[in-house]
Coordinates of C-alpha atoms and ligand atoms in Angstrom, one line a residue:
X1 CA -0.2 -0.3 0.2
X2 CA 1.5 3.5 -0.9
X3 CA 1.6 6.6 1.1
X4 CA -0.4 9.3 -0.7
X5 CA 1.7 12.2 -1.6
X6 CA 2.1 15.7 -0.8
X7 CA 3.1 17.8 -3.8
X8 CA 3.6 21.7 -2.8
X9 CA 6.0 22.9 -5.9
X10 CA 2.9 25.0 -7.1
X11 CA 3.0 27.0 -3.0
X12 CA 6.2 27.6 -3.7
X13 CA 7.1 31.5 -5.4
X14 CA 8.2 34.4 -4.9
X15 CA 5.5 36.7 -6.1
X16 CA 2.0 35.0 -4.2
X17 CA 3.3 31.7 -2.7
X18 CA 6.2 30.6 -0.3
X19 CA 9.5 30.7 -0.6
X20 CA 12.5 27.7 0.1
X21 CA 14.1 30.0 2.6
X22 CA 10.6 30.1 4.6
X23 CA 10.3 26.9 4.5
X24 CA 13.5 26.4 6.1
X25 CA 12.9 28.9 8.4
X26 CA 10.5 27.8 10.4
X27 CA 12.1 24.2 10.4
X28 CA 13.1 24.1 14.4
X29 CA 9.9 25.3 15.0
X30 CA 8.3 22.2 12.9
X31 CA 11.0 20.5 15.3
X32 CA 9.8 21.9 18.2
X33 CA 5.8 21.0 17.3
X34 CA 6.7 17.6 16.1
X35 CA 8.6 16.8 19.6
X36 CA 6.1 18.3 21.7
X37 CA 3.3 16.4 20.1
X38 CA 5.0 13.1 20.6
X39 CA 4.9 13.9 25.0
X40 CA 1.8 15.1 24.6
X41 CA -0.1 13.4 22.1
X42 CA -3.9 14.6 21.7
X43 CA -6.8 11.8 22.4
X44 CA -6.9 10.7 18.2
X45 CA -3.8 10.3 17.5
X46 CA -3.0 6.6 19.0
X47 CA -6.4 5.8 18.6
X48 CA -6.2 3.2 14.9
X49 CA -3.3 1.4 16.3
X50 CA -4.6 0.4 19.8
X51 CA -7.6 -0.7 18.3
X52 CA -5.8 -2.9 16.0
X53 CA -2.8 -4.2 18.4
X54 CA -6.1 -5.3 20.8
X55 CA -7.4 -7.2 17.8
X56 CA -4.2 -8.8 17.0
X57 CA -4.0 -9.6 20.6
X58 CA -7.6 -10.4 22.2
X59 CA -9.3 -10.5 18.7
X60 CA -13.2 -11.0 19.5
X61 CA -12.9 -10.1 23.1
X62 CA -11.4 -6.4 21.5
X63 CA -13.2 -3.6 20.8
X64 CA -12.6 -4.1 16.7
X65 CA -13.2 -7.8 17.2
X66 CA -17.0 -6.6 19.0
X67 CA -17.7 -4.5 15.5
X68 CA -16.4 -6.6 13.3
X69 CA -18.3 -9.6 15.0
X70 CA -21.9 -7.4 15.3
X71 CA -20.9 -6.0 11.6
X72 CA -21.0 -9.4 9.6
X73 CA -24.0 -11.0 11.7
X74 CA -25.9 -7.6 11.1
X75 CA -25.6 -8.4 7.4
X76 CA -27.7 -11.4 7.7
X77 CA -29.8 -9.8 9.8
X78 CA -31.4 -6.4 8.4
X79 CA -31.5 -4.4 5.4
X80 CA -31.1 -1.0 5.9
X81 CA -29.4 1.2 8.9
X82 CA -29.8 4.2 10.1
X83 CA -26.4 6.4 11.9
X84 CA -28.0 8.8 14.3
X85 CA -24.7 10.7 14.6
X86 CA -22.7 14.1 14.6
X87 CA -19.0 15.5 14.6
X88 CA -16.9 13.9 12.6
X89 CA -18.7 10.2 12.7
X90 CA -21.8 12.0 10.6
X91 CA -19.5 13.4 7.8
X92 CA -16.4 11.1 7.9
X93 CA -18.8 7.5 7.4
X94 CA -20.4 9.6 5.0
X95 CA -17.3 10.4 3.5
X96 CA -16.5 6.2 3.3
X97 CA -19.3 5.2 2.2
X98 CA -19.2 7.9 -0.8
X99 CA -15.5 7.2 -1.8
X100 CA -15.9 3.2 -1.3
X101 CA -18.8 2.3 -1.8
X102 CA -20.8 2.2 -5.5
X103 CA -21.9 5.7 -5.9
X104 CA -25.7 4.1 -6.1
X105 CA -25.2 1.9 -3.2
X106 CA -28.8 2.9 -1.8
X107 CA -30.6 2.7 -4.7
X108 CA -28.7 -1.3 -5.8
X109 CA -30.8 -4.9 -4.8
X110 CA -29.8 -6.7 -1.6
X111 CA -27.9 -8.8 -4.0
X112 CA -26.0 -6.3 -5.7
X113 CA -24.9 -4.6 -2.1
X114 CA -23.8 -7.7 -1.8
X115 CA -26.4 -8.6 1.6
X116 CA -24.4 -4.9 3.2
X117 CA -27.1 -2.9 4.1
X118 CA -28.7 -0.1 2.8
X119 CA -27.6 3.2 5.5
X120 CA -29.3 6.5 6.3
X121 CA -27.7 9.2 8.5
X122 CA -29.6 11.2 10.7
X123 CA -29.4 13.2 14.5
X124 CA -27.3 15.7 14.1
X125 CA -30.2 18.9 12.9
X126 CA -33.6 19.5 13.5
X127 CA -34.9 19.1 10.2
X128 CA -38.8 17.8 10.4
X129 CA -39.4 17.0 6.7
X130 CA -36.0 15.2 6.6
X131 CA -36.6 13.3 9.6
X132 CA -40.4 12.5 8.5
X133 CA -38.8 11.9 4.7
X134 CA -36.5 8.8 6.0
X135 CA -39.3 7.0 8.5
X136 CA -41.5 7.3 5.2
X137 CA -38.6 5.4 3.3
X138 CA -38.1 2.7 6.1
X139 CA -41.9 1.7 6.2
X140 CA -41.7 1.1 2.4
X141 CA -40.7 -2.1 3.6
X142 CA -42.7 -3.7 6.5
X143 CA -44.8 -5.0 3.7
X144 CA -41.8 -7.0 2.6
X145 CA -42.3 -10.9 3.0
X146 CA -38.7 -11.3 3.6
X147 CA -38.3 -10.8 7.5
X148 CA -34.4 -9.5 6.8
X149 CA -36.0 -7.0 4.1
X150 CA -38.6 -5.6 7.0
X151 CA -35.4 -5.0 9.5
X152 CA -33.5 -2.3 9.8
X153 CA -30.4 -1.3 12.1
X154 CA -29.8 2.1 14.3
X155 CA -26.5 2.8 15.7
X156 CA -26.2 5.7 18.1
X157 CA -23.0 7.7 18.4
X158 CA -23.4 9.8 21.2
X159 CA -20.2 9.8 23.5
X160 CA -21.1 12.3 26.0
X161 CA -24.7 10.6 25.7
X162 CA -27.0 13.6 26.2
X163 CA -26.8 15.4 22.8
X164 CA -29.6 17.0 21.9
X165 CA -30.5 16.4 18.3
X166 CA -29.2 12.5 18.9
X167 CA -31.9 12.5 21.5
X168 CA -34.4 14.3 19.4
X169 CA -34.3 12.0 16.6
X170 CA -34.0 8.5 19.2
X171 CA -37.5 9.7 20.2
X172 CA -38.6 9.5 16.9
X173 CA -36.9 6.6 15.4
X174 CA -37.0 4.6 18.6
X175 CA -41.1 4.1 18.6
X176 CA -40.6 3.4 15.3
X177 CA -38.3 0.8 15.0
X178 CA -40.2 -0.6 17.6
X179 CA -43.5 -0.1 15.9
X180 CA -41.5 -1.9 12.7
X181 CA -40.8 -5.0 15.0
X182 CA -44.4 -5.3 16.2
X183 CA -44.1 -9.1 17.7
X184 CA -41.0 -9.6 17.6
X185 CA -39.6 -5.8 19.2
X186 CA -38.7 -7.9 22.4
X187 CA -36.3 -10.1 21.0
X188 CA -34.5 -8.1 18.5
X189 CA -34.9 -4.6 20.2
X190 CA -32.2 -5.1 22.2
X191 CA -30.1 -6.8 19.1
X192 CA -31.1 -3.5 16.5
X193 CA -30.2 -0.3 18.6
X194 CA -26.8 -0.4 18.8
X195 CA -25.9 2.6 20.9
X196 CA -21.9 3.9 20.6
X197 CA -21.4 5.9 24.0
X198 CA -19.3 6.7 27.2
X199 CA -20.1 5.5 30.5
X200 CA -21.6 7.0 32.4
X201 CA -24.4 8.1 30.1
X202 CA -27.9 8.2 29.5
X203 CA -27.5 7.3 26.3
X204 CA -26.1 4.1 28.4
X205 CA -28.7 4.0 31.1
X206 CA -31.4 3.8 28.2
X207 CA -29.3 1.1 26.5
X208 CA -29.1 -1.0 29.3
X209 CA -33.1 -0.9 29.9
X210 CA -33.9 -2.3 26.7
X211 CA -31.2 -4.4 27.5
X212 CA -29.1 -4.0 24.5
X213 CA -26.8 -7.0 23.5
X214 CA -24.1 -4.7 22.9
X215 CA -22.7 -1.5 23.9
X216 CA -19.8 0.0 21.7
X217 CA -17.8 2.3 23.9
X218 CA -16.1 5.9 22.9
X219 CA -14.6 8.2 25.0
X220 CA -15.8 11.3 25.5
X221 CA -12.4 12.8 26.0
X222 CA -12.4 12.1 22.2
X223 CA -13.7 15.8 20.4
X224 CA -16.4 14.4 18.2
X225 CA -14.7 16.1 15.0
X226 CA -12.0 13.4 15.6
X227 CA -14.1 10.5 16.2
X228 CA -14.0 8.9 12.8
X229 CA -10.8 6.7 13.4
X230 CA -13.3 5.3 16.4
X231 CA -15.8 2.7 17.2
X232 CA -18.1 5.9 16.0
X233 CA -16.5 5.3 12.7
X234 CA -15.3 1.9 12.7
X235 CA -18.9 0.3 13.3
X236 CA -20.9 1.7 10.5
X237 CA -17.6 1.1 7.9
X238 CA -17.8 -2.3 9.1
X239 CA -21.8 -2.4 8.8
X240 CA -20.9 -1.1 5.0
X241 CA -18.2 -4.0 4.7
X242 CA -15.4 -1.7 3.8
X243 CA -11.5 -3.1 5.0
X244 CA -11.5 -1.8 8.0
X245 CA -8.0 -2.9 9.1
X246 CA -6.4 -1.0 6.2
X247 CA -8.4 2.1 7.6
X248 CA -7.0 1.7 10.4
X249 CA -3.7 0.6 9.3
X250 CA -3.3 4.0 6.8
X251 CA -3.8 6.1 9.7
X252 CA -1.7 4.0 12.0
X253 CA 1.4 4.4 9.0
X254 CA 0.5 8.1 8.8
X255 CA 0.5 8.4 12.8
X256 CA 4.1 6.7 12.4
X257 CA 5.3 8.8 9.7
X258 CA 4.0 11.9 11.0
X259 CA 6.2 11.2 14.3
X260 CA 9.0 9.5 12.8
X261 CA 10.1 12.1 9.3
X262 CA 12.1 14.7 9.6
X263 CA 10.9 18.1 8.7
X264 CA 12.2 17.9 4.6
X265 CA 10.5 14.8 4.3
X266 CA 7.5 14.7 6.9
X267 CA 4.3 15.2 4.5
X268 CA 2.3 16.3 8.0
X269 CA 5.0 19.0 8.8
X270 CA 4.9 20.2 4.7
X271 CA 1.1 20.7 5.1
X272 CA 1.5 22.5 7.7
X273 CA 4.7 24.7 7.3
X274 CA 2.8 26.3 3.5
X275 CA -0.5 26.9 5.1
X276 CA 1.4 28.6 8.1
X277 CA 3.4 30.5 5.9
X278 CA 0.4 30.7 3.4
X279 CA -1.6 32.5 6.3
X280 CA 1.3 34.7 7.7
X281 CA 2.8 36.4 4.8
X282 CA 0.1 36.3 2.4
X283 CA -3.1 36.7 4.6
X284 CA -4.0 34.0 3.0
X285 CA -6.9 32.9 5.2
X286 CA -9.4 30.7 2.2
X287 CA -8.8 27.2 1.8
X288 CA -10.3 25.0 -0.4
X289 CA -10.1 21.6 -1.1
X290 CA -10.5 20.8 -4.3
X291 CA -11.6 17.3 -5.1
X292 CA -11.3 16.2 -8.8
X293 CA -14.2 13.2 -8.6
X294 CA -17.1 13.8 -6.7
X295 CA -16.6 10.5 -4.9
X296 CA -14.3 12.5 -2.3
X297 CA -17.2 15.5 -2.0
X298 CA -18.0 14.4 1.4
X299 CA -14.8 13.3 2.2
X300 CA -14.4 17.6 1.9
X301 CA -17.1 18.3 4.1
X302 CA -15.7 16.1 6.4
X303 CA -12.9 18.3 6.6
X304 CA -14.5 21.9 6.2
X305 CA -15.8 20.9 9.6
X306 CA -12.7 19.3 11.3
X307 CA -11.5 22.4 10.0
X308 CA -14.4 25.3 10.9
X309 CA -14.6 24.1 14.6
X310 CA -11.1 24.6 15.3
X311 CA -10.7 27.9 16.4
X312 CA -8.4 28.7 13.9
X313 CA -9.6 31.7 11.5
X314 CA -9.0 30.3 8.4
X315 CA -12.3 29.5 6.3
X316 CA -12.1 26.1 4.5
X317 CA -14.1 25.2 1.4
X318 CA -14.8 22.5 -0.6
X319 CA -15.3 22.2 -4.3
X320 CA -15.5 19.7 -6.9
X321 CA -13.5 20.2 -10.6
X322 CA -14.4 20.8 -13.6
X323 CA -17.9 20.8 -11.5
X324 CA -17.8 24.4 -9.8
X325 CA -14.9 25.4 -11.6
X326 CA -17.3 29.3 -10.7
X327 CA -15.6 29.1 -7.4
X328 CA -12.0 29.5 -9.0
X329 CA -12.3 32.1 -11.5
X330 CA -9.8 34.6 -11.2
X331 CA -11.6 37.8 -10.3
X332 CA -12.7 35.1 -7.1
X333 CA -9.1 34.1 -5.9
X334 CA -8.1 36.3 -3.3
X335 CA -6.1 35.5 -0.6
X336 CA -7.3 31.7 -1.2
X337 CA -5.3 28.7 -1.7
X338 CA -6.7 25.4 -3.7
X339 CA -5.4 22.1 -2.8
X340 CA -6.1 19.7 -5.2
X341 CA -7.1 16.4 -4.0
X342 CA -6.5 13.8 -7.3
X343 CA -6.9 9.9 -7.9
X344 CA -4.3 8.7 -9.7
X345 CA -6.2 5.3 -10.9
X346 CA -10.1 4.6 -11.7
X347 CA -12.5 1.7 -11.1
X348 CA -13.8 1.5 -14.3
X349 CA -12.2 0.8 -17.3
X350 CA -11.4 4.4 -19.5
X351 CA -14.0 5.7 -21.9
X352 CA -13.0 6.6 -25.1
X353 CA -14.3 10.2 -26.4
X354 CA -14.9 7.7 -30.5
X355 CA -16.4 8.9 -33.7
X356 CA -19.2 10.2 -34.2
X357 CA -21.4 10.2 -37.6
X358 CA -21.6 14.5 -38.3
X359 CA -19.8 15.1 -34.8
X360 CA -22.2 17.8 -34.1
X361 CA -20.0 18.6 -30.8
X362 CA -16.7 19.1 -32.3
X363 CA -15.3 16.4 -30.4
X364 CA -13.9 13.8 -33.3
X365 CA -10.5 15.7 -32.6
X366 CA -10.6 14.2 -29.6
X367 CA -11.8 10.9 -30.4
X368 CA -8.8 8.5 -29.4
X369 CA -8.9 9.9 -26.1
X370 CA -9.9 8.8 -22.6
X371 CA -11.3 10.3 -20.3
X372 CA -9.0 9.7 -17.8
X373 CA -6.3 11.6 -20.2
X374 CA -9.0 14.9 -20.6
X375 CA -9.0 14.8 -16.2
X376 CA -5.3 15.0 -16.0
X377 CA -5.0 17.5 -18.9
X378 CA -8.1 19.9 -17.5
X379 CA -6.1 19.3 -13.4
X380 CA -3.1 20.4 -15.4
X381 CA -4.8 23.7 -17.4
X382 CA -6.3 24.8 -14.0
X383 CA -3.6 24.5 -12.3
X384 CA -1.7 26.9 -14.7
X385 CA -4.5 29.1 -15.1
X386 CA -4.4 29.5 -11.1
X387 CA -0.8 30.3 -11.1
X388 CA -1.7 32.3 -14.0
X389 CA -4.1 34.7 -11.7
X390 CA -1.9 34.4 -8.4
X391 CA -3.3 31.8 -7.1
X392 CA -1.1 29.1 -4.9
X393 CA -1.6 25.5 -5.4
X394 CA -0.7 22.3 -3.5
X395 CA -1.8 18.6 -4.8
X396 CA -3.1 15.8 -2.2
X397 CA -2.4 12.9 -4.8
X398 CA -3.6 9.3 -3.7
X399 CA -2.7 5.8 -6.2
X400 CA -6.5 5.0 -5.6
X401 CA -9.2 5.3 -3.5
X402 CA -9.2 2.2 -1.2
X403 CA -9.2 2.2 2.3
X404 CA -5.7 2.5 3.1
X405 CA -5.5 5.9 1.4
X406 CA -8.3 7.1 3.0
X407 CA -7.3 5.7 6.7
X408 CA -3.8 8.0 5.9
X409 CA -5.5 10.8 4.8
X410 CA -8.4 11.5 7.6
X411 CA -5.5 10.9 9.8
X412 CA -3.4 13.5 8.2
X413 CA -5.7 16.3 7.9
X414 CA -6.8 15.5 12.0
X415 CA -2.6 15.9 12.8
X416 CA -2.4 19.5 10.4
X417 CA -5.7 20.6 12.2
X418 CA -4.0 20.3 15.5
X419 CA -1.1 21.4 14.7
X420 CA -1.7 24.2 13.0
X421 CA -3.5 25.3 16.0
X422 CA -0.8 24.5 17.9
X423 CA 1.5 26.6 16.0
X424 CA -1.0 29.3 16.2
X425 CA -2.0 28.6 20.1
X426 CA -5.6 28.7 19.3
X427 CA -7.8 25.9 20.4
X428 CA -7.7 22.8 18.7
X429 CA -10.0 21.3 20.9
X430 CA -8.5 18.1 20.3
X431 CA -7.4 18.2 24.3
X432 CA -10.1 16.9 27.4
X433 CA -13.5 18.4 26.2
X434 CA -15.8 19.0 28.8
X435 CA -19.1 19.0 27.7
Ligands
G6P501 O1 -13.6 -10.8 11.9 P1 -13.8 -11.6 10.5 O2 -14.9 -12.6 10.1 O3 -12.1 -11.8 9.4 O4 -14.2 -10.4 9.7 C1 -13.5 -9.1 9.7 C2 -14.0 -8.3 8.6 O5 -15.6 -7.8 9.4 C3 -16.3 -7.5 8.9 O6 -16.5 -7.5 7.7 C4 -15.4 -5.5 8.0 O7 -16.2 -4.6 7.2 C5 -13.9 -5.5 7.8 O8 -13.2 -5.1 8.0 C6 -13.2 -6.6 8.9 O9 -12.6 -7.3 7.9

């Protein structure tokens, strides 16, 4: 499994970017930051390795083993799962689903989904119409003959166990679940309600009163924006059948890389250096994550939430190119850095433009070109146009979209958010919270 790459050459420019001399000058400070982090790491940093070590040692009796056992059993017992969540798990699991599953996952037949459940998200807003539409959707399968198709599970992620939006959603969805199970409620409710919470918590009390068979531990010390690689994100990911070991291995590898590599070859420190210098020397406080492919759009939204909630003055924005090109209009680039996220290997066979009788669109000139080549050309053109307009850019490149690369990316950006805040002395909320 290859490491993701960070290429910041498009941000090095004497007129609109940073200089190698500025980067070198920041190196001692970065080393200090690295050593300080190793000495006092926030709770999210060691989680992936801890989960993996526990699994290697104790298998079924470890937290990860518990997740796999339950997720794999449920593949045969339910056809849908509702995830009630907020914070990083909400966007993070959506990001994993959108990046790794078929884009029409929920629309595929059960066979087409390999018996993995459809997945719906709620519990972090007060949207009356959205929740009633979801309840209506869940109710549509109640007439199915197959009991598996009638049943749905509910993962409730609430470390503190008393978040208002989640409690309100639970009040709506728990009775609906009970009703859908009818005479089987006493047998199935304790199996299908899956709380992810700390101890003690009101949610845990409720789960115990219902007799829930499994309660998944997550620490309330972990800020929710940083919880995608804890049980909160891994349980729903395992329900989708994603390769969670590789997800955590990718994150742990990024953590180990960050702790050991010197500043000049350390992806995390390079990313921090470039963005810190652009902010302090150029006043660049708007950061565009420009993803080339809609499968990564939700990943960008996860990052928006992570950064926007960090206390940093930087404003994040996700765009999908070339769709959202207007955001990158040369007249609208003041104060922006554009970080392209690029996937090099596509899953489906490359589609060729081909010859068309009549050539009504004039594209016959490109007939032997393939869509991925046109994308590569568009990335190069866009980068050149941004530089001409005086906008610094970087590229985060992954060979292909897989859980290992996503684990690296999630972890890298949680590290950079924390470190940038430490560098600016703002509150990155990576420390024990007092919710
Ligand atoms: O415990 P096992 O039967 O090996 O299953 C373990 C598997 O469980 C789920 O399906 C997860 O999505 C996988 O990431 C994991 O590898």
